[in-house]
DNA sequence: CCTACCGATCGGTAGG
DNA sequence: CCTACCGATCGGTAGG
């Protein structure tokens, strides 16, 4: 019964160490030491150090993308989509702050083809935001004239959270998500009142 | 006449490599190779690899702080201070995108006491923003109720620029600064009209 | 899961 | 500025 979780334990230890010291600043011996193992034993559960990084980053980007798509699919109102999508964005960067920080910081440490894959996944996620903002503007529910920059601005606002948020701090995830949603809505110049039915 | 610039050339080469591959992902041999030197020769111009990183990061944080203080000192209107300060913030992250990205990404690679020094410098910079936003709210020129989070949000918005901005891209620094200033003003709920004189 | 060990590479020094 | 070289450490393999 200890067997199926060993790979996951290794990955969790690696995630913490990559978060604290970076990929190149972490040795396989250190990861093993966290689990009271020796470095060679790790290789019964993984391919390589590099594969560990690829898995952590790709899974994180895939997860936030899926969370976004699920959350925005539950309503037709474009501002409500935006609100739910951004709440997911913020909450992801608090709940998976370590993975998110690694995904942001260690892209350069990815070898090909992993690096290109991750960049493509990120482009896709950004594109989802751009499209949503464009739609809000097209429907007259938001006023920004720079959908491109607005997308970058609100995404980066959320990513930053992963660098300073502390789960045990005084600020709750819910308060943070609410306040940041207001920030994001004002960046795109949102009219947050419900849509008028056409006369 | 080649002598006084050698240290600077080394630092510039190190900045580019740390930006591309990270501190631990860059070797002294690679830095030397960029300048057609051998690694041991570098040590005629610097103390250690670590000192190179400390210098790059501390100078960058010191510079943006000074730029902010200079820019905000040129007016008494609090919203105009905010606007000039944020323009400096944005322009810094485009002009010194490499240094800024290193300063954001490689803090964990700093040994003590450098790491604590940099964190303290950053706390101070954040504090300047918090104070400015609080003042704007106190004067009735901004409406946010979360000066703390607003400070984080607009700072992170600007920092993010260092990751995607390309000086040779289609977007000019001026356009970016203007658009982002509007974003930041709306985050704090700024009334951007000039202050009424008291009746 | 371990010990023993590999070749490669690291930051840095000695000495000129 | 160089060559020669140091001890330490790296990711990973062999073999059990």
PDB file of C-alpha atoms in Angstrom, chain B residues 92-162:
ATOM      1  CA  UNK B  92      11.837  50.241 -15.876  1.00  0.00           C
ATOM      2  CA  UNK B  93      10.476  46.769 -16.580  1.00  0.00           C
ATOM      3  CA  UNK B  94      10.814  47.310 -20.313  1.00  0.00           C
ATOM      4  CA  UNK B  95      14.235  48.995 -20.333  1.00  0.00           C
ATOM      5  CA  UNK B  96      15.757  46.708 -17.742  1.00  0.00           C
ATOM      6  CA  UNK B  97      13.669  43.671 -18.539  1.00  0.00           C
ATOM      7  CA  UNK B  98      16.612  41.285 -18.129  1.00  0.00           C
ATOM      8  CA  UNK B  99      17.787  42.666 -14.806  1.00  0.00           C
ATOM      9  CA  UNK B 100      14.203  42.867 -13.541  1.00  0.00           C
ATOM     10  CA  UNK B 101      13.465  39.287 -14.492  1.00  0.00           C
ATOM     11  CA  UNK B 102      16.622  38.123 -12.719  1.00  0.00           C
ATOM     12  CA  UNK B 103      15.730  40.190  -9.667  1.00  0.00           C
ATOM     13  CA  UNK B 104      12.346  38.504  -9.595  1.00  0.00           C
ATOM     14  CA  UNK B 105      13.429  34.976 -10.414  1.00  0.00           C
ATOM     15  CA  UNK B 106      16.794  34.447  -8.743  1.00  0.00           C
ATOM     16  CA  UNK B 107      16.212  35.775  -5.234  1.00  0.00           C
ATOM     17  CA  UNK B 108      16.342  32.189  -3.998  1.00  0.00           C
ATOM     18  CA  UNK B 109      19.829  31.849  -5.478  1.00  0.00           C
ATOM     19  CA  UNK B 110      21.094  34.708  -3.295  1.00  0.00           C
ATOM     20  CA  UNK B 111      23.091  33.686  -0.235  1.00  0.00           C
ATOM     21  CA  UNK B 112      22.812  35.575   3.011  1.00  0.00           C
ATOM     22  CA  UNK B 113      23.092  38.363   3.799  1.00  0.00           C
ATOM     23  CA  UNK B 114      22.325  39.359   0.205  1.00  0.00           C
ATOM     24  CA  UNK B 115      18.945  37.677   0.131  1.00  0.00           C
ATOM     25  CA  UNK B 116      17.690  39.472   3.238  1.00  0.00           C
ATOM     26  CA  UNK B 117      19.029  42.771   1.964  1.00  0.00           C
ATOM     27  CA  UNK B 118      17.173  42.422  -1.316  1.00  0.00           C
ATOM     28  CA  UNK B 119      13.964  41.369   0.384  1.00  0.00           C
ATOM     29  CA  UNK B 120      14.216  44.435   2.633  1.00  0.00           C
ATOM     30  CA  UNK B 121      14.795  46.703  -0.358  1.00  0.00           C
ATOM     31  CA  UNK B 122      11.754  45.257  -2.040  1.00  0.00           C
ATOM     32  CA  UNK B 123       9.636  45.680   1.073  1.00  0.00           C
ATOM     33  CA  UNK B 124      10.633  49.331   1.059  1.00  0.00           C
ATOM     34  CA  UNK B 125       9.672  49.774  -2.578  1.00  0.00           C
ATOM     35  CA  UNK B 126       6.294  48.145  -1.940  1.00  0.00           C
ATOM     36  CA  UNK B 127       5.843  50.394   1.076  1.00  0.00           C
ATOM     37  CA  UNK B 128       6.324  53.479  -1.084  1.00  0.00           C
ATOM     38  CA  UNK B 129       3.456  52.323  -3.272  1.00  0.00           C
ATOM     39  CA  UNK B 130       1.229  51.480  -0.327  1.00  0.00           C
ATOM     40  CA  UNK B 131       1.801  54.915   1.162  1.00  0.00           C
ATOM     41  CA  UNK B 132       1.047  56.662  -2.101  1.00  0.00           C
ATOM     42  CA  UNK B 133      -2.199  54.757  -2.589  1.00  0.00           C
ATOM     43  CA  UNK B 134      -3.231  55.402   1.007  1.00  0.00           C
ATOM     44  CA  UNK B 135      -2.635  59.090   0.497  1.00  0.00           C
ATOM     45  CA  UNK B 136      -4.746  59.112  -2.658  1.00  0.00           C
ATOM     46  CA  UNK B 137      -7.585  57.436  -0.775  1.00  0.00           C
ATOM     47  CA  UNK B 138      -7.215  59.792   2.196  1.00  0.00           C
ATOM     48  CA  UNK B 139      -7.511  62.761  -0.139  1.00  0.00           C
ATOM     49  CA  UNK B 140     -10.624  61.315  -1.719  1.00  0.00           C
ATOM     50  CA  UNK B 141      -8.903  60.884  -5.075  1.00  0.00           C
ATOM     51  CA  UNK B 142      -9.029  57.074  -5.094  1.00  0.00           C
ATOM     52  CA  UNK B 143     -11.603  54.669  -3.761  1.00  0.00           C
ATOM     53  CA  UNK B 144     -10.019  51.261  -3.207  1.00  0.00           C
ATOM     54  CA  UNK B 145     -10.557  49.776   0.219  1.00  0.00           C
ATOM     55  CA  UNK B 146      -7.594  47.438  -0.088  1.00  0.00           C
ATOM     56  CA  UNK B 147      -4.546  49.617  -0.401  1.00  0.00           C
ATOM     57  CA  UNK B 148      -2.382  46.652   0.430  1.00  0.00           C
ATOM     58  CA  UNK B 149      -3.706  44.401  -2.304  1.00  0.00           C
ATOM     59  CA  UNK B 150      -3.932  47.257  -4.772  1.00  0.00           C
ATOM     60  CA  UNK B 151      -0.224  47.881  -4.271  1.00  0.00           C
ATOM     61  CA  UNK B 152       0.603  44.230  -4.913  1.00  0.00           C
ATOM     62  CA  UNK B 153      -1.690  44.094  -7.929  1.00  0.00           C
ATOM     63  CA  UNK B 154      -0.244  47.059  -9.771  1.00  0.00           C
ATOM     64  CA  UNK B 155       3.349  46.178  -8.911  1.00  0.00           C
ATOM     65  CA  UNK B 156       2.884  42.621 -10.188  1.00  0.00           C
ATOM     66  CA  UNK B 157       1.142  43.912 -13.297  1.00  0.00           C
ATOM     67  CA  UNK B 158       4.299  45.854 -14.075  1.00  0.00           C
ATOM     68  CA  UNK B 159       6.726  43.102 -13.142  1.00  0.00           C
ATOM     69  CA  UNK B 160       4.977  40.739 -15.521  1.00  0.00           C
ATOM     70  CA  UNK B 161       6.009  42.992 -18.399  1.00  0.00           C
ATOM     71  CA  UNK B 162       9.630  41.926 -17.989  1.00  0.00           C
TER      72      UNK B 162
END
